[in-house]
Short mmCIF file of the C-alpha atoms (twelve columns), coordinates in Angstrom:
data_MODEL
# 
_entry.id   MODEL 
# 
loop_
_atom_site.group_PDB 
_atom_site.id 
_atom_site.type_symbol 
_atom_site.label_atom_id 
_atom_site.label_alt_id 
_atom_site.label_comp_id 
_atom_site.label_asym_id 
_atom_site.label_seq_id 
_atom_site.Cartn_x 
_atom_site.Cartn_y 
_atom_site.Cartn_z 
_atom_site.pdbx_PDB_model_num 
ATOM 1  C CA . MET A 1  103.178 77.564 98.092  1 
ATOM 2  C CA . HIS A 2  105.297 74.749 99.383  1 
ATOM 3  C CA . ASN A 3  105.003 72.712 102.510 1 
ATOM 4  C CA . ILE A 4  106.427 74.277 105.622 1 
ATOM 5  C CA . ALA A 5  109.439 72.472 107.057 1 
ATOM 6  C CA . VAL A 6  111.024 72.617 110.499 1 
ATOM 7  C CA . THR A 7  114.103 74.184 108.918 1 
ATOM 8  C CA . ASP A 8  111.921 77.057 107.617 1 
ATOM 9  C CA . VAL A 9  110.734 77.813 111.149 1 
ATOM 10 C CA . ILE A 10 114.264 77.530 112.546 1 
ATOM 11 C CA . LYS A 11 115.519 80.105 110.026 1 
ATOM 12 C CA . ILE A 12 112.755 82.560 110.914 1 
ATOM 13 C CA . THR A 13 113.042 82.189 114.687 1 
ATOM 14 C CA . ASN A 14 116.842 81.964 114.923 1 
ATOM 15 C CA . LEU A 15 116.434 79.182 117.480 1 
ATOM 16 C CA . SER A 16 118.151 75.838 117.440 1 
ATOM 17 C CA . ARG A 17 115.986 72.864 116.638 1 
ATOM 18 C CA . ARG A 18 116.262 71.706 120.248 1 
ATOM 19 C CA . GLN A 19 115.167 75.106 121.586 1 
ATOM 20 C CA . LEU A 20 112.263 75.219 119.143 1 
ATOM 21 C CA . GLU A 21 111.113 71.705 120.070 1 
ATOM 22 C CA . ARG A 22 111.286 72.575 123.756 1 
ATOM 23 C CA . LYS A 23 109.223 75.745 123.268 1 
ATOM 24 C CA . PHE A 24 106.574 73.866 121.293 1 
ATOM 25 C CA . LEU A 25 106.356 71.065 123.845 1 
ATOM 26 C CA . ASN A 26 106.129 73.526 126.757 1 
ATOM 27 C CA . THR A 27 103.577 75.756 125.044 1 
ATOM 28 C CA . ILE A 28 101.228 73.499 123.096 1 
ATOM 29 C CA . PHE A 29 102.304 70.069 124.372 1 
ATOM 30 C CA . SER A 30 103.086 68.882 120.868 1 
ATOM 31 C CA . GLY A 31 106.177 68.664 118.708 1 
ATOM 32 C CA . ILE A 32 106.794 71.119 115.910 1 
ATOM 33 C CA . GLY A 33 106.985 68.358 113.315 1 
ATOM 34 C CA . LYS A 34 103.508 67.134 114.207 1 
ATOM 35 C CA . GLU A 35 102.081 70.652 114.076 1 
ATOM 36 C CA . ILE A 36 103.681 71.331 110.707 1 
ATOM 37 C CA . HIS A 37 102.179 68.118 109.335 1 
ATOM 38 C CA . LEU A 38 98.750  69.274 110.545 1 
ATOM 39 C CA . VAL A 39 99.122  72.684 108.869 1 
ATOM 40 C CA . ASN A 40 100.281 71.084 105.623 1 
ATOM 41 C CA . MET A 41 97.467  68.540 105.682 1 
ATOM 42 C CA . ASN A 42 94.837  71.212 106.349 1 
ATOM 43 C CA . HIS A 43 96.092  73.132 103.325 1 
ATOM 44 C CA . ILE A 44 95.886  69.998 101.187 1 
ATOM 45 C CA . LYS A 45 92.373  69.246 102.470 1 
ATOM 46 C CA . ASN A 46 91.250  72.792 101.653 1 
ATOM 47 C CA . LEU A 47 92.573  72.440 98.120  1 
ATOM 48 C CA . LEU A 48 90.766  69.104 97.751  1 
ATOM 49 C CA . PHE A 49 87.422  70.406 98.958  1 
ATOM 50 C CA . LEU A 50 87.474  73.999 97.724  1 
ATOM 51 C CA . THR A 51 89.028  73.670 94.265  1 
ATOM 52 C CA . ASP A 52 88.656  71.549 91.183  1 
ATOM 53 C CA . LEU A 53 92.355  70.649 91.186  1 
ATOM 54 C CA . THR A 54 93.281  67.018 90.670  1 
ATOM 55 C CA . MET A 55 95.375  65.175 93.236  1 
ATOM 56 C CA . GLN A 56 98.369  65.454 90.897  1 
ATOM 57 C CA . GLU A 57 97.861  69.224 90.580  1 
ATOM 58 C CA . ILE A 58 97.555  69.584 94.343  1 
ATOM 59 C CA . ALA A 59 100.770 67.601 94.798  1 
ATOM 60 C CA . LEU A 60 102.596 70.045 92.515  1 
ATOM 61 C CA . GLU A 61 100.883 73.083 94.058  1 
ATOM 62 C CA . THR A 62 101.981 72.079 97.557  1 
ATOM 63 C CA . GLY A 63 105.595 71.462 96.631  1 
ATOM 64 C CA . PHE A 64 105.780 67.682 96.395  1 
ATOM 65 C CA . THR A 65 108.336 66.485 93.898  1 
ATOM 66 C CA . SER A 66 106.416 63.350 93.008  1 
ATOM 67 C CA . PHE A 67 102.858 62.147 93.207  1 
ATOM 68 C CA . ASP A 68 104.029 58.898 94.851  1 
ATOM 69 C CA . TYR A 69 105.571 60.836 97.741  1 
ATOM 70 C CA . PHE A 70 102.433 62.990 98.012  1 
ATOM 71 C CA . SER A 71 100.278 59.871 98.127  1 
ATOM 72 C CA . ARG A 72 102.418 58.267 100.868 1 
ATOM 73 C CA . TYR A 73 102.418 61.518 102.862 1 
ATOM 74 C CA . PHE A 74 98.636  61.806 102.590 1 
ATOM 75 C CA . LYS A 75 98.074  58.190 103.652 1 
ATOM 76 C CA . GLN A 76 100.515 58.547 106.566 1 
ATOM 77 C CA . ILE A 77 98.656  61.524 107.985 1 
# 
């Protein structure tokens, strides 16, 4: 599995990014980027708590190209 990106959702919905953002803001009062970060972080948290995978293994499992980027992403969220 890899992290979901806004472009993935755009491809599936056939909406422009602007249309998609508008629909998210009008429906759940949050931006799509923020919601995607929450979904990705919940997946990472589940892997941390429910598996014996190391942080490096989780980074690879979730599609991060480097552990440094994974670490920055995790700290940011």
